[in-house]
Amino acid sequence: MELNYREGELENLLRVRDRFVDLIGLYSNESTTLSKSKMLGTIFDTVFFIGISNLRHHMPSVKEVYLNVGEPRNKSLRNLELLEEMRIVTRVHDKNDSRVKRVRLTDKFKDDFDSFVSQWVDSRKPQAESA
């Protein structure tokens, strides 16, 4: 499948993604310093999947996260623990099945994620529309 981007669209999208990764970095503390490559990879994918699911009024289960992000279960669990330490996500018990944990963005990070999505959508607009 070939993706066709308008001139400058891909660069705008990558700049928005980099700003989002920088934002994730602001949530980390001294004990949880992350490399830029890790944030661009699995951490970004995990936060993005959870955030988009939450925007659709769905709290994915932990299992849904690791199946959709495409990482091994243990790596996904470590990433979720790290994101919880950073206060980006929180896990809650499912109302219908207490064995299942659901994941959502924290209230503080949700606002930042909403801002990221707005910037992302704006970056996809043709230059004539955004002027």
PDB file of C-alpha atoms in Angstrom:
ATOM      1  CA  MET A   1       0.000   0.000   0.000  1.00  0.00           C
ATOM      2  CA  GLU A   2       1.478   3.309  -1.062  1.00  0.00           C
ATOM      3  CA  LEU A   3       0.778   6.401   1.010  1.00  0.00           C
ATOM      4  CA  ASN A   4       0.511   9.633  -0.913  1.00  0.00           C
ATOM      5  CA  TYR A   5       1.228  12.766   1.096  1.00  0.00           C
ATOM      6  CA  ARG A   6       0.741  16.306  -0.113  1.00  0.00           C
ATOM      7  CA  GLU A   7       3.920  18.396  -0.234  1.00  0.00           C
ATOM      8  CA  GLY A   8       5.034  19.175   3.309  1.00  0.00           C
ATOM      9  CA  GLU A   9       2.322  17.025   4.912  1.00  0.00           C
ATOM     10  CA  LEU A  10       4.619  14.247   6.076  1.00  0.00           C
ATOM     11  CA  GLU A  11       7.119  16.738   7.505  1.00  0.00           C
ATOM     12  CA  ASN A  12       4.321  18.488   9.432  1.00  0.00           C
ATOM     13  CA  LEU A  13       3.076  15.173  10.771  1.00  0.00           C
ATOM     14  CA  LEU A  14       6.572  14.160  11.892  1.00  0.00           C
ATOM     15  CA  ARG A  15       7.056  17.525  13.636  1.00  0.00           C
ATOM     16  CA  VAL A  16       3.772  17.044  15.515  1.00  0.00           C
ATOM     17  CA  ARG A  17       4.818  13.510  16.475  1.00  0.00           C
ATOM     18  CA  ASP A  18       8.186  14.782  17.724  1.00  0.00           C
ATOM     19  CA  ARG A  19       6.451  17.431  19.859  1.00  0.00           C
ATOM     20  CA  PHE A  20       4.230  14.700  21.297  1.00  0.00           C
ATOM     21  CA  VAL A  21       7.264  12.560  22.117  1.00  0.00           C
ATOM     22  CA  ASP A  22       8.843  15.593  23.801  1.00  0.00           C
ATOM     23  CA  LEU A  23       5.634  15.962  25.813  1.00  0.00           C
ATOM     24  CA  ILE A  24       5.865  12.337  26.965  1.00  0.00           C
ATOM     25  CA  GLY A  25       9.444  13.096  27.984  1.00  0.00           C
ATOM     26  CA  LEU A  26       8.223  15.939  30.207  1.00  0.00           C
ATOM     27  CA  TYR A  27       6.177  13.444  32.216  1.00  0.00           C
ATOM     28  CA  SER A  28       9.194  11.278  32.959  1.00  0.00           C
ATOM     29  CA  ASN A  29      11.138  11.862  36.134  1.00  0.00           C
ATOM     30  CA  GLU A  30      14.786  11.238  36.902  1.00  0.00           C
ATOM     31  CA  SER A  31      14.201   7.583  37.760  1.00  0.00           C
ATOM     32  CA  THR A  32      12.409   6.892  34.469  1.00  0.00           C
ATOM     33  CA  THR A  33      14.534   8.476  31.787  1.00  0.00           C
ATOM     34  CA  LEU A  34      13.695   7.125  28.350  1.00  0.00           C
ATOM     35  CA  SER A  35      15.680   7.156  25.162  1.00  0.00           C
ATOM     36  CA  LYS A  36      14.189   9.062  22.244  1.00  0.00           C
ATOM     37  CA  SER A  37      14.106   5.871  20.155  1.00  0.00           C
ATOM     38  CA  LYS A  38      12.069   4.023  22.808  1.00  0.00           C
ATOM     39  CA  MET A  39       9.598   6.911  23.013  1.00  0.00           C
ATOM     40  CA  LEU A  40       9.300   7.041  19.219  1.00  0.00           C
ATOM     41  CA  GLY A  41       8.646   3.309  19.160  1.00  0.00           C
ATOM     42  CA  THR A  42       6.663   1.282  21.602  1.00  0.00           C
ATOM     43  CA  ILE A  43       5.832   4.042  24.089  1.00  0.00           C
ATOM     44  CA  PHE A  44       4.399   6.298  21.380  1.00  0.00           C
ATOM     45  CA  ASP A  45       2.420   3.411  19.865  1.00  0.00           C
ATOM     46  CA  THR A  46       1.041   2.397  23.263  1.00  0.00           C
ATOM     47  CA  VAL A  47      -0.011   5.914  24.294  1.00  0.00           C
ATOM     48  CA  PHE A  48      -1.443   6.606  20.839  1.00  0.00           C
ATOM     49  CA  PHE A  49      -3.532   3.404  20.828  1.00  0.00           C
ATOM     50  CA  ILE A  50      -4.880   4.045  24.337  1.00  0.00           C
ATOM     51  CA  GLY A  51      -5.578   7.708  23.562  1.00  0.00           C
ATOM     52  CA  ILE A  52      -7.441   7.029  20.320  1.00  0.00           C
ATOM     53  CA  SER A  53      -9.434   4.262  22.029  1.00  0.00           C
ATOM     54  CA  ASN A  54     -10.352   6.653  24.852  1.00  0.00           C
ATOM     55  CA  LEU A  55     -11.433   9.310  22.338  1.00  0.00           C
ATOM     56  CA  ARG A  56     -13.802   6.669  20.946  1.00  0.00           C
ATOM     57  CA  HIS A  57     -15.155   6.187  24.498  1.00  0.00           C
ATOM     58  CA  HIS A  58     -13.521   2.790  24.835  1.00  0.00           C
ATOM     59  CA  MET A  59     -11.117   1.760  27.551  1.00  0.00           C
ATOM     60  CA  PRO A  60      -9.020  -1.053  26.087  1.00  0.00           C
ATOM     61  CA  SER A  61      -8.056  -4.007  28.216  1.00  0.00           C
ATOM     62  CA  VAL A  62      -4.392  -4.670  28.911  1.00  0.00           C
ATOM     63  CA  LYS A  63      -4.640  -7.618  26.509  1.00  0.00           C
ATOM     64  CA  GLU A  64      -6.064  -5.391  23.755  1.00  0.00           C
ATOM     65  CA  VAL A  65      -3.128  -3.026  24.223  1.00  0.00           C
ATOM     66  CA  TYR A  66      -0.418  -5.608  23.689  1.00  0.00           C
ATOM     67  CA  LEU A  67      -2.263  -7.314  20.836  1.00  0.00           C
ATOM     68  CA  ASN A  68      -2.866  -4.045  18.961  1.00  0.00           C
ATOM     69  CA  VAL A  69       0.528  -2.483  19.603  1.00  0.00           C
ATOM     70  CA  GLY A  70       2.197  -5.650  18.361  1.00  0.00           C
ATOM     71  CA  GLU A  71       4.687  -6.047  21.174  1.00  0.00           C
ATOM     72  CA  PRO A  72       5.259  -9.140  23.310  1.00  0.00           C
ATOM     73  CA  ARG A  73       3.060  -9.305  26.397  1.00  0.00           C
ATOM     74  CA  ASN A  74       5.870  -8.784  28.911  1.00  0.00           C
ATOM     75  CA  LYS A  75       7.263  -5.763  27.074  1.00  0.00           C
ATOM     76  CA  SER A  76       3.795  -4.205  26.882  1.00  0.00           C
ATOM     77  CA  LEU A  77       3.248  -4.792  30.594  1.00  0.00           C
ATOM     78  CA  ARG A  78       6.585  -3.113  31.397  1.00  0.00           C
ATOM     79  CA  ASN A  79       5.631  -0.166  29.178  1.00  0.00           C
ATOM     80  CA  LEU A  80       2.257   0.155  30.918  1.00  0.00           C
ATOM     81  CA  GLU A  81       3.947   0.081  34.332  1.00  0.00           C
ATOM     82  CA  LEU A  82       6.340   2.788  33.173  1.00  0.00           C
ATOM     83  CA  LEU A  83       3.473   4.899  31.808  1.00  0.00           C
ATOM     84  CA  GLU A  84       1.666   4.506  35.140  1.00  0.00           C
ATOM     85  CA  GLU A  85       4.770   5.681  37.011  1.00  0.00           C
ATOM     86  CA  MET A  86       4.877   8.685  34.687  1.00  0.00           C
ATOM     87  CA  ARG A  87       1.181   9.327  35.447  1.00  0.00           C
ATOM     88  CA  ILE A  88       0.227   9.119  31.780  1.00  0.00           C
ATOM     89  CA  VAL A  89      -2.110   6.107  32.051  1.00  0.00           C
ATOM     90  CA  THR A  90      -4.026   4.398  34.799  1.00  0.00           C
ATOM     91  CA  ARG A  91      -5.447   0.889  35.033  1.00  0.00           C
ATOM     92  CA  VAL A  92      -8.924   0.267  36.431  1.00  0.00           C
ATOM     93  CA  HIS A  93     -10.953  -2.880  37.059  1.00  0.00           C
ATOM     94  CA  ASP A  94     -13.599  -3.736  34.479  1.00  0.00           C
ATOM     95  CA  LYS A  95     -17.127  -3.182  35.810  1.00  0.00           C
ATOM     96  CA  ASN A  96     -18.335  -6.538  34.498  1.00  0.00           C
ATOM     97  CA  ASP A  97     -15.293  -8.732  35.137  1.00  0.00           C
ATOM     98  CA  SER A  98     -12.917  -7.920  37.978  1.00  0.00           C
ATOM     99  CA  ARG A  99     -10.215 -10.119  36.409  1.00  0.00           C
ATOM    100  CA  VAL A 100      -9.911  -7.686  33.502  1.00  0.00           C
ATOM    101  CA  LYS A 101      -7.971  -4.429  33.799  1.00  0.00           C
ATOM    102  CA  ARG A 102      -8.870  -1.540  31.511  1.00  0.00           C
ATOM    103  CA  VAL A 103      -6.484   1.272  30.595  1.00  0.00           C
ATOM    104  CA  ARG A 104      -7.212   4.965  30.190  1.00  0.00           C
ATOM    105  CA  LEU A 105      -5.241   8.181  29.982  1.00  0.00           C
ATOM    106  CA  THR A 106      -5.017  10.171  33.196  1.00  0.00           C
ATOM    107  CA  ASP A 107      -7.092  13.349  33.280  1.00  0.00           C
ATOM    108  CA  LYS A 108      -3.981  15.536  33.159  1.00  0.00           C
ATOM    109  CA  PHE A 109      -2.479  13.738  30.165  1.00  0.00           C
ATOM    110  CA  LYS A 110      -5.838  13.477  28.368  1.00  0.00           C
ATOM    111  CA  ASP A 111      -5.863  17.252  27.873  1.00  0.00           C
ATOM    112  CA  ASP A 112      -2.366  17.103  26.391  1.00  0.00           C
ATOM    113  CA  PHE A 113      -3.411  14.206  24.143  1.00  0.00           C
ATOM    114  CA  ASP A 114      -6.471  16.133  22.912  1.00  0.00           C
ATOM    115  CA  SER A 115      -4.167  19.016  22.017  1.00  0.00           C
ATOM    116  CA  PHE A 116      -1.851  16.618  20.166  1.00  0.00           C
ATOM    117  CA  VAL A 117      -4.749  15.187  18.144  1.00  0.00           C
ATOM    118  CA  SER A 118      -5.877  18.706  17.186  1.00  0.00           C
ATOM    119  CA  GLN A 119      -2.348  19.563  16.028  1.00  0.00           C
ATOM    120  CA  TRP A 120      -2.154  16.279  14.156  1.00  0.00           C
ATOM    121  CA  VAL A 121      -5.443  16.934  12.340  1.00  0.00           C
ATOM    122  CA  ASP A 122      -4.346  20.494  11.552  1.00  0.00           C
ATOM    123  CA  SER A 123      -1.059  19.198  10.130  1.00  0.00           C
ATOM    124  CA  ARG A 124      -3.027  17.166   7.573  1.00  0.00           C
ATOM    125  CA  LYS A 125      -4.888  20.187   6.210  1.00  0.00           C
ATOM    126  CA  PRO A 126      -3.703  21.604   2.903  1.00  0.00           C
ATOM    127  CA  GLN A 127      -1.609  24.765   3.319  1.00  0.00           C
ATOM    128  CA  ALA A 128      -4.339  26.915   1.696  1.00  0.00           C
ATOM    129  CA  GLU A 129      -6.900  25.854   4.327  1.00  0.00           C
ATOM    130  CA  SER A 130      -4.648  26.469   7.325  1.00  0.00           C
ATOM    131  CA  ALA A 131      -3.693  30.002   6.225  1.00  0.00           C
TER     132      ALA A 131
END
